[in-house]
Coordinates of N, CA and C in Angstrom, one line a residue:
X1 N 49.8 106.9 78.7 CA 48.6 106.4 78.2 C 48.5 106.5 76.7
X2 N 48.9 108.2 76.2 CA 49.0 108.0 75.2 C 49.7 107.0 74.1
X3 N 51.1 106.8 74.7 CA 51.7 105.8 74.0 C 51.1 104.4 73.6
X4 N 51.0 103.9 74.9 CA 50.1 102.2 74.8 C 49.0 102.7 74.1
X5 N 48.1 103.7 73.8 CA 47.0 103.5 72.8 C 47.8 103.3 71.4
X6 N 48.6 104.1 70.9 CA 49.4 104.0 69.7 C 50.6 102.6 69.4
X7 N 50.4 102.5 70.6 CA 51.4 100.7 70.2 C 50.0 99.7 69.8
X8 N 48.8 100.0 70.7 CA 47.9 99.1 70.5 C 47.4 99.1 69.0
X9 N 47.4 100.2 68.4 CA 46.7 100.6 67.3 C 47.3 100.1 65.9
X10 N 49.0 100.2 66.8 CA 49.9 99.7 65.9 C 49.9 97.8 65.3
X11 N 49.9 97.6 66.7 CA 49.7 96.0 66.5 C 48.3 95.8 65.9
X12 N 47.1 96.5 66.1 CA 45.8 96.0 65.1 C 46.1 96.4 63.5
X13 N 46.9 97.0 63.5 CA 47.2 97.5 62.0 C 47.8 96.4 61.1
X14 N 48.7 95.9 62.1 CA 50.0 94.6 61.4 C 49.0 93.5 61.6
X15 N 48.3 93.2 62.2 CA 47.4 91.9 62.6 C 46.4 91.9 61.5
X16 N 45.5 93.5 61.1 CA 44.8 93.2 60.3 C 45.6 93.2 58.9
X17 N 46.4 93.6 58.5 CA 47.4 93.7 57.1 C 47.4 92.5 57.2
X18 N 47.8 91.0 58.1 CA 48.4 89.7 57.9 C 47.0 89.4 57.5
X19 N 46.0 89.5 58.4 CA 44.9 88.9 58.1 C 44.5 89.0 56.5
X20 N 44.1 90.1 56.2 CA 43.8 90.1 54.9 C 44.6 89.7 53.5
X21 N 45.8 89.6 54.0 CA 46.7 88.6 53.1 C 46.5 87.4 52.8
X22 N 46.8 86.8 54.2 CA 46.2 85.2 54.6 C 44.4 84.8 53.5
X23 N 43.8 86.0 53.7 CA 42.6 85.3 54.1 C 42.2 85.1 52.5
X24 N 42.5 85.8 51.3 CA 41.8 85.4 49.7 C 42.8 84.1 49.3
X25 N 43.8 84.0 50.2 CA 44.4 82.7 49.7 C 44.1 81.4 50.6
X26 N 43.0 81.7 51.3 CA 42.7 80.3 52.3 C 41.9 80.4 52.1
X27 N 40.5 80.9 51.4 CA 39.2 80.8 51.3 C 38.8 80.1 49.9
X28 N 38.4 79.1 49.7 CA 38.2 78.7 48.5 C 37.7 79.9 47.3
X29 N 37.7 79.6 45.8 CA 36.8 80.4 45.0 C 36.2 79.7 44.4
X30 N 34.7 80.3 44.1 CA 34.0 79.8 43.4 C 33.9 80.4 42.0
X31 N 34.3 79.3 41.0 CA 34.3 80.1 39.5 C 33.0 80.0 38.5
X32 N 32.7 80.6 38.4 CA 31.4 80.0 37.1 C 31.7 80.2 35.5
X33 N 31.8 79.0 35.2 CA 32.3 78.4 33.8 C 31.8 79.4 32.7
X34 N 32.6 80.6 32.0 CA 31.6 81.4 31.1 C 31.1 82.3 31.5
X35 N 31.2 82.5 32.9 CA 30.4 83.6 33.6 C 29.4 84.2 32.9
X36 N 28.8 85.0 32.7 CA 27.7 85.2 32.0 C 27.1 84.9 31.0
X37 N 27.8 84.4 30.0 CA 27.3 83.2 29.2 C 27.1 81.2 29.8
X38 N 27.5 81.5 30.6 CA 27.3 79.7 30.8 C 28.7 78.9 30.3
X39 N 28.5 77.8 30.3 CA 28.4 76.6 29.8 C 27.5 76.4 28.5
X40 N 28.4 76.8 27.2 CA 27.8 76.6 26.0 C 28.2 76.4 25.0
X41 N 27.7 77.1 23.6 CA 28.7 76.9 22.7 C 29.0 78.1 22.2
X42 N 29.9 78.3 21.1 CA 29.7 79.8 20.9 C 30.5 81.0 21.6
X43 N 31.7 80.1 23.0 CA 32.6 80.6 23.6 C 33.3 79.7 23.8
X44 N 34.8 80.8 23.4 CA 36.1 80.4 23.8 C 36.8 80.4 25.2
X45 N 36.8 79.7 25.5 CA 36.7 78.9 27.0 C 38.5 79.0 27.2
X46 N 39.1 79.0 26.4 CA 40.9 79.4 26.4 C 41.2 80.9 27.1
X47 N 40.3 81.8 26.1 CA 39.8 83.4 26.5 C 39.7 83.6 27.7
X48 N 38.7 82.8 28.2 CA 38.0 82.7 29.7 C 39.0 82.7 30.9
X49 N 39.5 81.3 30.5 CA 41.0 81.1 31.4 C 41.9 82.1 31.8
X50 N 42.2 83.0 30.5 CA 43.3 84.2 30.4 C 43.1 84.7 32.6
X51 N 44.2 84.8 32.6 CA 44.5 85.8 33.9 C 43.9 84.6 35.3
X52 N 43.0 84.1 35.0 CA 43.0 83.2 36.2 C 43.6 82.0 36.8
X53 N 43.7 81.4 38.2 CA 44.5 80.9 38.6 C 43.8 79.8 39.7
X54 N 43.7 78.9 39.3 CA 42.6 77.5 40.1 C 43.6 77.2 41.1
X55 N 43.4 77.1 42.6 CA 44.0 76.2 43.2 C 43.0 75.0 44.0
X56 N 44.0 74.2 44.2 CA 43.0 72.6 45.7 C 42.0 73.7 46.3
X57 N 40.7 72.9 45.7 CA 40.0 73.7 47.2 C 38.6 74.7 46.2
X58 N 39.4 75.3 45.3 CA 38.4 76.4 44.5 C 37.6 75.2 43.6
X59 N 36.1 75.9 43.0 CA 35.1 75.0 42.3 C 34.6 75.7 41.3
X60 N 34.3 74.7 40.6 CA 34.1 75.2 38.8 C 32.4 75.1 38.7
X61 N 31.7 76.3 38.9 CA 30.3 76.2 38.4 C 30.0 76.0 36.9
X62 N 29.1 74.8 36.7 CA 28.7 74.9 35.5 C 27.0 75.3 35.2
X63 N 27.2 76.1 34.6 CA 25.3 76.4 34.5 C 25.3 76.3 32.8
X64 N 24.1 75.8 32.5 CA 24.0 75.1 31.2 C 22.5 74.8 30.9
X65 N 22.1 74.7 29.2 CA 20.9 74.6 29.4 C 20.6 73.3 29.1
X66 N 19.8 72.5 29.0 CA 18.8 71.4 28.7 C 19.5 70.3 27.6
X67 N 20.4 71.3 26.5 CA 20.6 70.3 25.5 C 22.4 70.1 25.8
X68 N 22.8 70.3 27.0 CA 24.4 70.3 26.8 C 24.4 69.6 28.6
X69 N 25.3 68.9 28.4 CA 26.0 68.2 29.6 C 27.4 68.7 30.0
X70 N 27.7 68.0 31.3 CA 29.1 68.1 31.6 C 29.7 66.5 31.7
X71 N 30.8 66.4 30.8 CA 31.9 65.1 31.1 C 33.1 65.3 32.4
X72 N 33.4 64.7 32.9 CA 35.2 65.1 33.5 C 35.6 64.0 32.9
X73 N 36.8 63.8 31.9 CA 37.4 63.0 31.3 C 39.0 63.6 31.5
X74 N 39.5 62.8 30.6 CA 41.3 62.6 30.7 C 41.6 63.2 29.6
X75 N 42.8 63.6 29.2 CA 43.8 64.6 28.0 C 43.3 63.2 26.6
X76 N 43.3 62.1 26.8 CA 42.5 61.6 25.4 C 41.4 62.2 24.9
X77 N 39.9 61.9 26.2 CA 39.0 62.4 25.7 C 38.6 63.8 25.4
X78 N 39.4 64.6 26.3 CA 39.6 66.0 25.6 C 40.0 66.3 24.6
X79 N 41.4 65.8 24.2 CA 41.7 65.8 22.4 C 41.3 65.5 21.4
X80 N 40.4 64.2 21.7 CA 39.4 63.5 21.0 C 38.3 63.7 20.8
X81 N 37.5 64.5 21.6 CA 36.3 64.7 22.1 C 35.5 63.3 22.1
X82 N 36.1 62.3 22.7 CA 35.9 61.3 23.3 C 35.0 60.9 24.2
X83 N 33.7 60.8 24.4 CA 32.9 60.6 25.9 C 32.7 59.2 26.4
X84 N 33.3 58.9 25.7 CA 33.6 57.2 26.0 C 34.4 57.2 27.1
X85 N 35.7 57.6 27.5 CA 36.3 57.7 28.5 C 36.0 59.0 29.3
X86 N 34.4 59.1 29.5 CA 34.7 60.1 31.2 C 34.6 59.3 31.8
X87 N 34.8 60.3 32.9 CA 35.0 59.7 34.4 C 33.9 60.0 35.0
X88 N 33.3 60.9 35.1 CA 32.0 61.4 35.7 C 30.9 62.5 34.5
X89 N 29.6 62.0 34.8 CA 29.1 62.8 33.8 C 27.9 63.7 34.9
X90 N 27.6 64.5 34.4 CA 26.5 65.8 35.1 C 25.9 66.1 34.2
X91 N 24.4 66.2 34.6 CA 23.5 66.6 33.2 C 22.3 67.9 35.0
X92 N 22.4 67.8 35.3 CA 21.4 68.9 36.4 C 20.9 70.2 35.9
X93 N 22.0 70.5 34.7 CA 21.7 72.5 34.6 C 22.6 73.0 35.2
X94 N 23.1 72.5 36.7 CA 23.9 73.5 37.6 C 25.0 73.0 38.4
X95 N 25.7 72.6 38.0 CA 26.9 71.8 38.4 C 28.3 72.2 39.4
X96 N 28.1 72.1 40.7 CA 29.5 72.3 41.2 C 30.8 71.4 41.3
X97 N 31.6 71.7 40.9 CA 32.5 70.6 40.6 C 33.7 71.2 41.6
X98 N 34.4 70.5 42.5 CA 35.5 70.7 43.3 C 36.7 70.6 42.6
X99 N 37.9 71.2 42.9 CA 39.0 70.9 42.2 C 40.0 70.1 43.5
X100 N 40.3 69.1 43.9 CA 40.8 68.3 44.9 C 41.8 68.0 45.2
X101 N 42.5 68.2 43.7 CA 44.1 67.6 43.4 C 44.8 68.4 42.4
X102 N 45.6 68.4 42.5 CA 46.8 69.4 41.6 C 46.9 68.4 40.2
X103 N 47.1 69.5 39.6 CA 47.3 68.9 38.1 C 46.3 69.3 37.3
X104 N 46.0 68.8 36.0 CA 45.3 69.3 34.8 C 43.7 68.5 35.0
X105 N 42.9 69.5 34.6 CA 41.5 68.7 35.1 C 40.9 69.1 33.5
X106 N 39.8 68.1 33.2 CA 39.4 68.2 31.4 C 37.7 67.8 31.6
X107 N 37.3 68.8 30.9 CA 35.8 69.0 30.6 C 35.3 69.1 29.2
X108 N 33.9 68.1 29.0 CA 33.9 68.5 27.7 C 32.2 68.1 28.1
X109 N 31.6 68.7 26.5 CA 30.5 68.8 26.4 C 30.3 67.4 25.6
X110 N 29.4 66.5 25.7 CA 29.4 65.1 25.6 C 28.3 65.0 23.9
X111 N 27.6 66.3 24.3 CA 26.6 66.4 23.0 C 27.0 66.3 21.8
X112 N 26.4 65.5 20.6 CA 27.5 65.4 19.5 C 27.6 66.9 18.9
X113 N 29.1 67.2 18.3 CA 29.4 67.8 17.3 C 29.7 69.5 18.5
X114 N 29.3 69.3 20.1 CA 29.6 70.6 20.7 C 30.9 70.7 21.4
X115 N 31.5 69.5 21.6 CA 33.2 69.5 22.2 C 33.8 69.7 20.7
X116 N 33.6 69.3 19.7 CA 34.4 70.1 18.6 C 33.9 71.2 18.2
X117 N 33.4 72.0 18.2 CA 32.8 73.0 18.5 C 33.6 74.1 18.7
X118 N 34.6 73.4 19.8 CA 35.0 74.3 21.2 C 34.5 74.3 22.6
X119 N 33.4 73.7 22.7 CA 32.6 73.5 23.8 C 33.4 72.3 25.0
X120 N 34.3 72.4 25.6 CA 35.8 71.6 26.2 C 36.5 72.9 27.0
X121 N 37.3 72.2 28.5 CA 37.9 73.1 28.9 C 38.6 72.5 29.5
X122 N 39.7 73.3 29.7 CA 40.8 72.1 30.6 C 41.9 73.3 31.8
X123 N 41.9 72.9 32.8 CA 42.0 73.7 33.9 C 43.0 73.0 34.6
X124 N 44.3 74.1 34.8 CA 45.3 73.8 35.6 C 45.6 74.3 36.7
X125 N 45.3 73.1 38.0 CA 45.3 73.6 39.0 C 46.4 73.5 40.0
X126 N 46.7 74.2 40.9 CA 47.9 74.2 41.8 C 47.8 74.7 43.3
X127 N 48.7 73.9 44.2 CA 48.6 73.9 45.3 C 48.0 75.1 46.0
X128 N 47.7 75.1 47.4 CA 47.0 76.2 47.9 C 47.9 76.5 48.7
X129 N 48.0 78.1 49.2 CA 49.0 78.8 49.5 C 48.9 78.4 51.1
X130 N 47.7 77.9 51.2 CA 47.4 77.5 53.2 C 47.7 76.2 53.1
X131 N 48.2 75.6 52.0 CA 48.6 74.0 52.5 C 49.7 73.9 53.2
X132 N 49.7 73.0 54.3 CA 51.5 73.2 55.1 C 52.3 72.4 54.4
X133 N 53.5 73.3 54.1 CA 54.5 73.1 53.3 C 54.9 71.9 53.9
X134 N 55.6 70.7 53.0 CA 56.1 69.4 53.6 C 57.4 69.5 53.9
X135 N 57.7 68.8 55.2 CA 59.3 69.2 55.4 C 60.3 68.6 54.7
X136 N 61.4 69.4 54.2 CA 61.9 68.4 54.0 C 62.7 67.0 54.4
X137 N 63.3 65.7 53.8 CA 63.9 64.7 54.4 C 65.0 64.8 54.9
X138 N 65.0 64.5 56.7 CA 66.0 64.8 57.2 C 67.1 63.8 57.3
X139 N 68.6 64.6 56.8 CA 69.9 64.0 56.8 C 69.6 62.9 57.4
X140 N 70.1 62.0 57.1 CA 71.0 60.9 57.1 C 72.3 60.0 57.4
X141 N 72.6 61.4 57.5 CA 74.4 61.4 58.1 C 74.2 61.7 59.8
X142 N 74.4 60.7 60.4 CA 75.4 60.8 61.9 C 76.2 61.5 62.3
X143 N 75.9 62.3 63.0 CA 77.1 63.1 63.6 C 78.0 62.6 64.2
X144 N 79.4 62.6 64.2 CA 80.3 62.1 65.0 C 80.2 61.9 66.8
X145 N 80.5 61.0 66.8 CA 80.5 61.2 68.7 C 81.2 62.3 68.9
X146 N 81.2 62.7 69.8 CA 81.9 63.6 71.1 C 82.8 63.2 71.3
X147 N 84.0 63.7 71.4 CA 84.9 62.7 72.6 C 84.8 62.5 73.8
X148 N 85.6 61.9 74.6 CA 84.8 61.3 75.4 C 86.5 62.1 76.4
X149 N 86.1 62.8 77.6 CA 87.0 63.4 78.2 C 88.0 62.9 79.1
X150 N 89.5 63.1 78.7 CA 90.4 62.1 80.0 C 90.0 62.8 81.3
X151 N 90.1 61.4 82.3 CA 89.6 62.3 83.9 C 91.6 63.0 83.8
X152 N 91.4 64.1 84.7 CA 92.1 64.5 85.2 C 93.5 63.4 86.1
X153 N 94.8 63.6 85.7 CA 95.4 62.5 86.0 C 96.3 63.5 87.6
X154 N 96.0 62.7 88.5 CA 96.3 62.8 89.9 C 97.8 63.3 89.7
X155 N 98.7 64.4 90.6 CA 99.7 64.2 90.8 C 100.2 62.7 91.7
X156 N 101.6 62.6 90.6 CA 102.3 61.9 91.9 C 103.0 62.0 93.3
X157 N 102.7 61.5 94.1 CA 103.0 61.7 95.6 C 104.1 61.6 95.9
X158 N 105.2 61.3 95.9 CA 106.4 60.5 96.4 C 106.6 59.8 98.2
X159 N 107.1 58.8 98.0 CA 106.4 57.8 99.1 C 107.3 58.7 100.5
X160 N 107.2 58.4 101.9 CA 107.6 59.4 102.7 C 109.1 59.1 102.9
X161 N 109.9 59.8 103.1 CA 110.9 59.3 104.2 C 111.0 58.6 105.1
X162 N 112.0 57.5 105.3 CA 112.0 56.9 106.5 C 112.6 57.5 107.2
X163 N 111.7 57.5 108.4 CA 112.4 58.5 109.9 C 113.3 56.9 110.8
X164 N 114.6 57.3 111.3 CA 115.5 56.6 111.8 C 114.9 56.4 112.7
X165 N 115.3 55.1 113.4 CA 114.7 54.9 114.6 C 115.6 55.9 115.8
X166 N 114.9 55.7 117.2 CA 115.6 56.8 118.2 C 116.7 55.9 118.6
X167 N 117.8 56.5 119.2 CA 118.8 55.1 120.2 C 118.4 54.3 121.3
X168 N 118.8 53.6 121.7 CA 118.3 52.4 122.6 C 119.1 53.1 123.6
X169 N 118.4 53.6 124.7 CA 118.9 53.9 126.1 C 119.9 53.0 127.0
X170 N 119.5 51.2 126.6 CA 120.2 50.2 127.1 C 121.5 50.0 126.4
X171 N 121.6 50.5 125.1 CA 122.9 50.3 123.9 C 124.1 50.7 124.7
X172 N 125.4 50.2 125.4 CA 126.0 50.4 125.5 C 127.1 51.9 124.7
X173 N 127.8 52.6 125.3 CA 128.4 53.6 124.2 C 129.4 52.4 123.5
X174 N 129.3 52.4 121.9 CA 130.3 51.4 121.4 C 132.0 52.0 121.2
X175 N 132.9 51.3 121.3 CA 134.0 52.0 120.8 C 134.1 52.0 119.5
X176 N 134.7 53.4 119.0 CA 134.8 53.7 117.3 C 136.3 52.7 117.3
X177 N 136.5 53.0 115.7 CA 137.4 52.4 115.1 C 138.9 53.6 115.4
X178 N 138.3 54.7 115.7 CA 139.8 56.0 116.3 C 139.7 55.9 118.1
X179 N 139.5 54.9 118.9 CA 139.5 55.2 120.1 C 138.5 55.5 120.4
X180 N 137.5 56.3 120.1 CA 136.4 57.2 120.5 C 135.3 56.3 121.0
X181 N 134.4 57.5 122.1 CA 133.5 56.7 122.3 C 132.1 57.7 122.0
X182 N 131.0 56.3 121.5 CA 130.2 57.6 121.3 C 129.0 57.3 121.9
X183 N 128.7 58.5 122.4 CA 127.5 58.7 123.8 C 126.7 58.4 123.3
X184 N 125.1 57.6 124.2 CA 123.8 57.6 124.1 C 123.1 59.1 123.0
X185 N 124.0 60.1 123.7 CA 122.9 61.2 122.9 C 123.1 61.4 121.6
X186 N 124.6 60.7 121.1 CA 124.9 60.9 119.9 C 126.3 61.8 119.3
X187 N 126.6 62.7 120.5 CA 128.0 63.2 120.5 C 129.5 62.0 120.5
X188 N 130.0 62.6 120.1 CA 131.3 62.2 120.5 C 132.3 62.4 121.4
X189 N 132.8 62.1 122.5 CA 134.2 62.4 122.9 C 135.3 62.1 123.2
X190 N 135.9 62.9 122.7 CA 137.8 62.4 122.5 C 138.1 62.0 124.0
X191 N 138.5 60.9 124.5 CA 139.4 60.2 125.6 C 140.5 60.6 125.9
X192 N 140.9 61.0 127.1 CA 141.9 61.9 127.2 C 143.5 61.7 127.0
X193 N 144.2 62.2 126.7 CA 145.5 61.7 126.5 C 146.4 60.8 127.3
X194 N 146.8 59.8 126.4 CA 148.0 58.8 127.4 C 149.5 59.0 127.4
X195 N 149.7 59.7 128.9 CA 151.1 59.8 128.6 C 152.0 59.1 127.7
X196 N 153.3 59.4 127.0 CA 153.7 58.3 126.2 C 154.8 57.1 127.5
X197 N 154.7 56.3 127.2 CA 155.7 55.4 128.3 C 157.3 55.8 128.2
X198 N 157.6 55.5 129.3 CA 159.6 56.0 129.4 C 160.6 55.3 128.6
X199 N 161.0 56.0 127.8 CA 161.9 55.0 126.8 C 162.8 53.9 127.5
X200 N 162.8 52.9 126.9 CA 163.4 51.7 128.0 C 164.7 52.0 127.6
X201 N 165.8 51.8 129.2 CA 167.2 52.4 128.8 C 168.3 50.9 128.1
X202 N 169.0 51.2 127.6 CA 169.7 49.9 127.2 C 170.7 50.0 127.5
X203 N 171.6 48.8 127.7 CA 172.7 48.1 128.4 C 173.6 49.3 128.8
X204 N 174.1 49.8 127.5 CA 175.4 50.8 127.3 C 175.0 52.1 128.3
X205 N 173.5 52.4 128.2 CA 173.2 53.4 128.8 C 173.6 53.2 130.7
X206 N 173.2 51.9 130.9 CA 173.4 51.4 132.6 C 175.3 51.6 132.9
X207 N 175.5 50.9 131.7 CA 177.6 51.0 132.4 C 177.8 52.4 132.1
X208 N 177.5 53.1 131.7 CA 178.1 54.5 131.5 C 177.7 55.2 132.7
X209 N 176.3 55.1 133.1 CA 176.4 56.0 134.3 C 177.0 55.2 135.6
X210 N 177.1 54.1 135.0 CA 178.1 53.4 136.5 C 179.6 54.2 137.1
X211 N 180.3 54.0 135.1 CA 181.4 54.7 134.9 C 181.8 56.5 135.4
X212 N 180.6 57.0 135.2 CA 180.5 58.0 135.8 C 180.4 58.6 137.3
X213 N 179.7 57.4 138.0 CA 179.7 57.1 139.3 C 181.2 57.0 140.0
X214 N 181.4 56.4 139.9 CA 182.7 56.0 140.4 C 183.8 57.1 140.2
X215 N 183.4 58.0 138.9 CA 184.4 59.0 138.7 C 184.5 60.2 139.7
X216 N 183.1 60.2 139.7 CA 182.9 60.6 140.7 C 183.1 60.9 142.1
X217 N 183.0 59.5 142.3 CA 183.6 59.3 143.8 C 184.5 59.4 143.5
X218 N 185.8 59.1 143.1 CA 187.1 58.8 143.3 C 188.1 60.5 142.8
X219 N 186.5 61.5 142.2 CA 187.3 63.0 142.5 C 186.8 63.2 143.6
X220 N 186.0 62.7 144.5 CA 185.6 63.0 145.6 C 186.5 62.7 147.1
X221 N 186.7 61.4 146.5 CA 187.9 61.2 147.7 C 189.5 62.2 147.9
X222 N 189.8 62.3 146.3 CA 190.7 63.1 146.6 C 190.6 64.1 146.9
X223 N 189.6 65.0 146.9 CA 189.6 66.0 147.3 C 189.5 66.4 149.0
X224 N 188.9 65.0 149.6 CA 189.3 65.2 150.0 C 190.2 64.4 151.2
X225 N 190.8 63.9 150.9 CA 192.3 63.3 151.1 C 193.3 64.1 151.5

């Protein structure tokens, strides 16, 4: 418990610190021309200015008596003490005047002989610290596309093998080119051996065993004779 009171205490500390920062620069000020002298003659109005700081928004009291007015004119009639070119004139006694716009604002006393005098003032004003800052202009430049991603490229398949057809059960066994024959199931077998044929006898070979025949006999007779 203790803790969360001291976090709480903490954040009203940082909250009121911001606040009171924020807050003498967002509230307009009201200035009075001369402050306790007025709007008159007889003061230096340069003096006055010393250390302060006009922004958009703050107002210039003028209090004045009976024989002096207020002009708002331009950097001519200020240098001039010119009343031909104001822009707005105030004669009431008590004058609030807004400051609206940034830049140099010019006041003079319209009565003869009291803007040369010194009786003029001219007030340089500047943005307010609560105005929202303007963003800056954004780039111009395009960012490149992205690329753009290859799909994934498929392996290739290789097409199947052709499977042989089976043998034809009706296919006769064919004869090979060595004799052979080869069976329905696919074996081979060797055909069995052919005796070789009897050498054919020739001429000479018949009279010789004739010749022998006969020799035969004829040791046969004598023996036994």
């Amino acid at each position: 418990m203790a803790t969360n009171g001291l976090s709480k205490m903490a954040t009203a500390t940082v909250l009121l610190v911001v606040i009171m920062s924020i807050v003498p620069t967002a509230v307009a000020v009201t200035y009075t021309v001369g402050d306790v002298n007025g709007w008159t003659t007889g003061v230096d109005y340069t003096v006055w200015l010393t250390g302060k700081k006009f922004r958009v928004g703050d107002i210039l009291e003028f209090k004045y008596g009976p024989t002096h007015s207020v002009d708002v004119t331009n950097k001519a009639g200020y240098d001039d003490c010119d009343s031909s070119l104001a822009v707005e004139n105030h004669s009431d006694g008590d004058n609030k005047i807004e400051l609206k716009t940034v830049g140099t604002k010019y006041f003079i006393c319209p009565t003869p002989g009291h803007c040369i005098s010194g009786m003029k003032l001219a007030v340089t004003v500047i943005a307010s610290t609560s105005s929202p800052a303007t963003p800056p202009p954004q780039s111009s430049v395009v960012p490149p596309p992205s690329p753009t991603p290859l799909p994934p490229s498929s392996p290739v398949v290789p097409p199947p093998s052709p499977t042989p057809p089976p043998p034809s059960p009706d296919t006769p066994d064919m004869p090979r080119s060595d004799g052979t024959h080869e069976a329905d199931s696919g074996s081979t077998t060797p055909p069995p051996p052919t005796p070789p044929p009897p050498p054919a006898s020739s001429g000479a070979s018949r009279g010789l065993m004739s010749y022998v025949a006969v020799a035969i006999s004829l040791v046969l007779a004598c023996m036994y004779a």
